[in-house]
Amino acid sequence: MHSDVLTIGDRTFQSRLLLGTGKFASNDIMRQSIEASNTEVVTVALRRVDLDAPQDDMLNHINGDSILLLPNTAGARDADEAVRLARFARNAGCPSWVKLEVTPDPRYLLPDPLETYKAAKVLIADGFHVLPYINADPVLCKHLEELGCATVMPLGSPIGSNKGIKTRENLRIIIEQAQVPVVVDAGLGAPSHAAEAMEMGADAVLVNTAIAVARHPVAMARAFAKATEAGREAFLAGLGGSSDIANASSPLKGLMWE
Amino acid sequence: MYSEVFPSIDQNELMSVIEEVGSRDVQVALQKDQLDIKDFAALISPAADPYIEEIANKAHQLTVQRFGRTILMYAPLYVSNYCTNGCRYCGFNHQNLMERHLLSHGQALDDAAVIASEGFRHLLLVSGEDPRYVDEQYLGELAVKLKGRFSSIGVEVQPLEESGYRHLSECGVDSLTIYQETYNTELYSEVHPSGKKRDFNYRLDTPERGALGGMRKVGLGVLLGLGNVSLDACNLALHARYIMQNYWRTQVSVSFPRLRAAEGGFQPYDPVSDRTLLKLICAFRLYTVDAVLVLSTRESAQFRDAVFPCGITQMSAGSKTNPGGYSSQDDTLEQFHVEDSRSVAHVAAAIREQGYEAVWKDWDPLLV
């Protein structure tokens, strides 16, 4: 049987659900949620990690053998800050992977396309696998792809909003055109949103708030894992098209009445 | 600058709005995603009392969604109690015959070592307002020395020029806290009889000079109990939203300092009840959804544990409000008496017991 794996850069993954680690009520709940989600990629805000202290709680709760620890540059307002953070993380022993976040706006945390592009260019030349968090801009996606980014990570709606996929038309174009994996990141507030993204043909989804702030985060992580798988399976199975008029289930049967 | 905007806010009209809001306005505010100042006024009015649980629930939900179940921990480090101002309500008033002290950098580092040993990585440098002792050079050099030990350094000192904030930013300081104390200009003059602090507009524009000078976060606040609490809170809300709209790269935080007994025997003009303070916290969460809301050890342990889930995202613990207080254990020079005197570990445990994570590091010097 053909195995359906996700390939990013030089690595392959069985799971198509990536997890963020902010907002959890405790590191223990975060660890249990990671396990329940079956994720193989966990992103960690470098500003939350004490790289000088190897005993840092948050990193201790993530199994680096089976999970790709993906440092992110959350908090960076421009390309220089993002590049500094990424390089520092690598020098401290983190892998040469980075989820590139450049968000000068502290309220909605919307990504800056110009600074993101500049940082991606520098980091790729520096040997990083760069996974940029961006607005759902199809043209920017093509530019980043041409630069050599490992993925593109367009948002479904503003980060932490749980509003689901509000950028559907642009996401559709991005997915249609992309030559690198498309990871829908930010705004996915319910398992059905993850399923929707996967049904559209996204290669993966990244979720944080919806799981971390759920009443039962571990159960919600499990639900997102199932929804991501279901959406992927539906996409591979080939969804039927929709129509505004009723269609007979057997067209020939209809013809016989004419 | 806000000093040009502020005179256009008709204070009598704002007071009328405050006095006229009723139950229906509270219900409307609770239904809205984007609140206006009338909604804010309704939520802090007596008419909101019957809805306080509903308001607190909404504030809690919004906070969890935006910030998660986390509380950022920070500690204040008082470096000096010298002050040139004559603020009638403040223990540091230059006319108060108290012992004055300026920490040398070595002494400040001793206090900082105690703070760091308790787990803090976010530090707030506080001083009285006397630039002869604490100026941007003193603060900048100290920040450079502290940088290796702390991931975030803020200042709560006298207002500086934009160039001063830029210098501090280059030295590793990332945030600024400045309380307007009251937005009532007459009362402001009355309680600030002397010193540079008499210049209302200079203080009013300080958050903006900070933002222009590179401060990533600016903290605002009024002294609760000084002026009419509803009017001051509405003005503070308008000021906070102005900063958010005009300085889109700057994060805004709001603090809720209630006036406490201090050297000089000042008694609050308009004491603020626990219920009113809770309503203020909730109203700010609903009005300025993304603002960092701060609660200090001025408040009692019981009150802090009860209200922090309703909107607070940042808290101090184990605070000393006197220069040298951490390493010398001498409380005699304190600016005000802390009500929550629990140990840092005790506060962190109380936060965990409520299903929250006490976050010690949420910033990195590489970002400055």
XYZ file of C-alpha atoms in Angstrom, chain B:
368
model
C 0.711 63.623 20.657
C -2.003 62.846 23.181
C -1.587 66.230 24.890
C -3.082 67.696 21.697
C -5.938 65.181 21.673
C -6.803 65.213 25.370
C -8.255 68.781 25.483
C -10.777 67.779 22.820
C -12.306 65.228 25.197
C -15.092 67.099 26.949
C -14.776 65.896 30.534
C -18.260 67.111 31.451
C -19.723 65.196 28.559
C -17.746 62.100 29.537
C -19.029 62.458 33.090
C -22.571 62.672 31.737
C -22.061 59.437 29.844
C -20.811 57.801 33.050
C -23.775 59.051 35.041
C -26.389 58.096 32.489
C -25.453 54.497 31.677
C -27.917 51.909 32.871
C -28.745 48.264 32.858
C -29.595 48.203 29.152
C -26.157 49.632 28.300
C -24.481 46.870 30.295
C -26.443 44.274 28.343
C -25.468 45.924 25.047
C -21.785 46.022 26.051
C -21.859 42.329 26.881
C -23.116 41.516 23.389
C -20.450 43.475 21.524
C -17.030 42.393 20.278
C -15.662 45.919 19.868
C -16.617 48.147 22.784
C -16.792 51.944 22.722
C -16.238 54.215 25.694
C -19.935 54.204 26.606
C -19.795 50.407 26.827
C -16.717 50.693 29.029
C -18.473 53.210 31.280
C -21.459 50.894 31.573
C -19.287 47.971 32.669
C -17.727 49.912 35.549
C -20.988 51.567 36.633
C -23.247 50.522 39.529
C -25.649 49.259 36.866
C -23.142 46.514 36.113
C -23.314 45.030 39.614
C -26.102 42.525 38.875
C -24.127 41.329 35.828
C -20.760 41.066 37.507
C -20.543 37.296 37.190
C -21.454 37.391 33.504
C -18.916 40.163 32.872
C -16.201 38.282 34.759
C -16.931 35.112 32.777
C -16.586 36.927 29.483
C -13.369 38.608 30.635
C -12.013 35.238 31.718
C -12.863 33.588 28.403
C -11.293 36.381 26.366
C -8.150 36.314 28.476
C -7.727 32.561 28.176
C -8.257 32.688 24.430
C -5.781 35.504 23.916
C -3.144 34.728 26.555
C -3.841 31.136 27.583
C -3.812 29.946 31.163
C -0.556 31.689 31.914
C 0.571 34.471 34.255
C 3.821 36.275 33.532
C 5.816 36.824 36.726
C 7.907 39.930 37.364
C 9.615 41.657 40.278
C 10.213 45.358 40.986
C 13.690 46.483 42.036
C 13.681 49.868 43.790
C 17.009 51.545 43.152
C 16.386 54.910 44.835
C 13.834 56.775 46.941
C 15.245 60.247 46.233
C 12.576 62.421 44.653
C 12.214 66.049 43.660
C 8.421 65.965 43.575
C 5.977 66.844 46.300
C 3.188 64.385 45.500
C 0.819 64.550 48.453
C -0.004 60.821 48.327
C 3.482 59.362 47.968
C 5.916 58.143 50.604
C 8.815 59.335 48.449
C 7.569 62.999 48.596
C 10.729 65.075 48.966
C 9.281 66.851 52.007
C 8.891 63.619 53.959
C 11.669 63.411 56.507
C 12.752 59.900 55.760
C 16.086 58.315 55.161
C 17.015 58.501 51.487
C 19.060 55.937 49.733
C 20.483 55.345 46.286
C 21.703 51.873 45.454
C 25.146 51.705 43.928
C 25.236 49.409 40.936
C 26.864 46.817 43.175
C 24.052 47.062 45.720
C 21.439 46.895 42.946
C 23.128 43.772 41.603
C 22.950 42.250 45.103
C 19.190 42.819 45.164
C 18.945 41.535 41.598
C 20.791 38.367 42.578
C 18.160 37.629 45.227
C 15.371 38.298 42.719
C 17.001 36.072 40.104
C 17.516 33.285 42.625
C 13.763 33.219 43.147
C 13.264 32.451 39.463
C 12.399 35.849 38.005
C 13.655 36.711 34.526
C 11.475 39.822 34.125
C 12.662 42.800 36.156
C 11.232 46.287 36.644
C 13.651 48.993 37.788
C 11.811 51.554 39.938
C 12.961 54.812 41.466
C 11.743 58.081 42.857
C 11.928 60.930 40.387
C 15.250 62.647 40.932
C 17.503 62.762 37.883
C 20.440 63.902 40.017
C 20.633 60.349 41.328
C 18.886 58.146 38.774
C 19.202 59.229 35.172
C 19.429 57.472 31.852
C 23.153 56.936 32.295
C 22.721 55.241 35.706
C 19.858 53.124 34.374
C 21.582 52.273 31.097
C 24.795 51.118 32.749
C 22.809 49.084 35.274
C 20.714 47.499 32.523
C 23.858 46.396 30.692
C 25.102 44.744 33.895
C 21.748 43.056 34.495
C 21.229 41.802 30.951
C 22.894 38.441 31.404
C 20.740 37.619 34.384
C 17.355 38.866 33.177
C 15.625 38.413 29.852
C 13.439 41.509 30.176
C 14.180 44.810 31.900
C 11.623 47.575 32.320
C 11.808 50.998 33.944
C 9.364 52.900 36.126
C 11.186 56.161 36.746
C 10.744 59.863 35.987
C 9.632 60.719 32.426
C 12.546 60.909 30.012
C 13.054 62.493 26.634
C 12.715 60.308 23.546
C 16.517 60.221 23.279
C 16.697 58.900 26.836
C 14.401 56.028 26.009
C 16.387 55.304 22.866
C 19.560 55.132 24.947
C 17.893 52.760 27.421
C 16.600 50.633 24.566
C 20.128 50.304 23.235
C 21.238 49.224 26.708
C 18.645 46.418 26.808
C 15.615 48.037 28.445
C 12.447 46.961 26.635
C 9.540 48.470 28.545
C 8.365 51.590 30.295
C 5.723 52.117 32.964
C 4.379 55.574 33.697
C 1.219 56.348 35.643
C -0.634 59.560 34.865
C -1.998 59.256 38.433
C -5.154 61.236 37.518
C -6.544 62.736 34.313
C -8.302 65.463 36.309
C -6.079 68.453 35.536
C -7.219 70.483 38.558
C -6.703 67.624 40.977
C -3.401 66.869 39.270
C -2.164 70.367 40.052
C -3.461 70.133 43.604
C -1.714 66.876 44.484
C 1.476 67.753 42.633
C 2.333 71.111 44.221
C 6.018 71.037 43.312
C 8.575 69.345 41.153
C 8.783 68.598 37.445
C 5.818 66.284 37.786
C 3.567 69.364 37.841
C 3.787 69.363 34.032
C 0.655 67.357 33.217
C 1.204 67.311 29.458
C 4.837 66.236 29.651
C 3.774 63.211 31.660
C 0.789 62.577 29.369
C 3.064 62.295 26.326
C 5.616 60.070 28.047
C 4.271 56.725 26.760
C 4.565 58.077 23.217
C 8.112 59.350 23.716
C 8.900 55.885 25.024
C 7.350 54.178 22.022
C 9.174 56.513 19.647
C 12.392 55.841 21.569
C 12.130 52.096 21.015
C 10.303 50.811 24.094
C 8.446 47.644 23.070
C 5.871 47.821 25.833
C 4.393 50.862 27.557
C 2.478 50.585 30.793
C -0.236 53.039 31.781
C -2.258 53.528 34.937
C -4.027 55.855 37.321
C -3.747 55.887 41.081
C -7.030 54.373 42.133
C -8.505 56.402 44.972
C -7.001 59.711 43.942
C -9.570 61.133 41.551
C -13.085 60.114 40.533
C -12.445 56.498 39.716
C -14.960 56.200 36.871
C -13.791 59.346 35.117
C -10.118 58.454 35.537
C -10.730 54.904 34.311
C -12.564 56.147 31.208
C -9.746 58.562 30.432
C -7.193 55.828 30.958
C -9.145 53.550 28.605
C -9.214 56.264 25.928
C -5.491 56.906 26.367
C -4.694 53.184 26.101
C -6.706 52.820 22.921
C -5.068 55.922 21.452
C -1.639 54.387 22.017
C -2.764 51.108 20.471
C -4.129 52.844 17.406
C -1.243 55.228 16.857
C 1.737 53.049 17.822
C 0.837 49.738 16.273
C 4.189 48.118 17.065
C 3.910 48.891 20.774
C 2.264 46.636 23.311
C 0.161 48.382 25.933
C -0.144 47.266 29.515
C -2.475 48.629 32.173
C -1.853 48.472 35.912
C -4.326 48.948 38.744
C -2.483 50.534 41.682
C -4.832 51.263 44.570
C -3.606 53.995 46.859
C -2.170 52.611 50.056
C -1.197 54.266 53.298
C 2.210 55.865 52.875
C 4.695 58.042 54.717
C 2.953 61.413 55.159
C -0.421 60.021 56.183
C -2.308 60.655 52.941
C -5.811 59.195 52.842
C -7.412 58.307 49.454
C -10.047 60.846 48.313
C -12.215 58.237 46.613
C -11.440 54.784 48.064
C -11.871 51.972 45.580
C -13.683 48.853 46.747
C -12.746 45.313 45.799
C -15.878 45.095 43.683
C -15.003 48.269 41.771
C -11.468 47.073 41.131
C -12.778 43.761 39.812
C -15.123 45.636 37.476
C -12.219 47.776 36.249
C -10.091 44.751 35.439
C -12.935 43.074 33.551
C -13.874 46.260 31.704
C -10.303 46.793 30.498
C -10.139 43.201 29.282
C -13.326 43.682 27.277
C -12.416 47.164 25.997
C -8.721 46.613 25.276
C -8.803 42.897 24.508
C -5.091 42.537 23.813
C -3.671 44.680 26.604
C -1.434 43.165 29.245
C -3.200 43.679 32.583
C -0.970 43.843 35.653
C -1.709 43.232 39.340
C 0.890 44.024 41.982
C 1.448 43.030 45.587
C -0.353 46.189 46.667
C -3.382 43.920 46.729
C -4.036 41.238 49.322
C -3.310 37.579 48.667
C -6.985 36.723 48.985
C -8.049 39.369 46.489
C -5.286 38.537 43.995
C -6.098 34.822 44.030
C -9.790 35.547 43.552
C -9.603 38.045 40.686
C -6.552 37.215 38.588
C -8.444 34.740 36.350
C -10.793 37.591 35.342
C -8.313 39.316 33.071
C -4.899 39.641 34.716
C -1.933 38.380 32.681
C 1.028 39.650 34.690
C 1.727 39.650 38.431
C 4.535 40.482 40.800
C 5.393 38.452 43.889
C 7.620 38.739 46.913
C 8.024 42.450 46.208
C 10.078 44.875 48.256
C 9.324 48.558 47.668
C 12.409 49.994 49.345
C 15.929 50.337 47.929
C 17.987 47.381 49.058
C 14.918 45.583 50.379
C 15.752 42.215 48.905
C 19.306 41.868 50.159
C 19.180 43.950 53.357
C 15.704 42.845 54.548
C 15.041 46.368 55.822
C 11.493 47.570 55.094
C 11.738 50.983 56.712
C 12.211 52.963 53.485
C 9.381 51.409 51.519
C 7.264 53.467 49.102
C 4.120 51.687 50.220
C 3.315 48.637 52.284
C 2.721 45.465 50.287
C -0.453 43.593 51.168
C 0.438 40.253 49.604
C 3.532 39.316 51.566
C 3.578 35.647 50.556
C 6.809 34.162 49.287
C 7.388 33.924 45.557
C 7.052 30.137 45.706
C 3.783 30.455 47.599
C 2.298 32.820 44.980
C 3.448 30.571 42.126
C 1.870 27.578 43.854
C -1.413 29.478 44.281
C -1.367 30.279 40.555
C -0.758 26.615 39.681
C -3.531 25.500 42.019
C -5.984 27.451 39.888
C -4.844 25.637 36.757
C -2.502 28.350 35.468
C 1.166 28.280 34.598
C 3.430 30.875 36.190
C 5.667 31.966 33.299
C 9.087 33.280 34.284
C 10.535 34.021 30.867
C 8.539 35.361 27.950
C 11.077 37.623 26.338
C 14.632 37.409 25.085
C 17.330 40.081 25.085
C 18.063 39.154 21.473
C 14.782 40.845 20.593
C 16.038 44.220 21.747
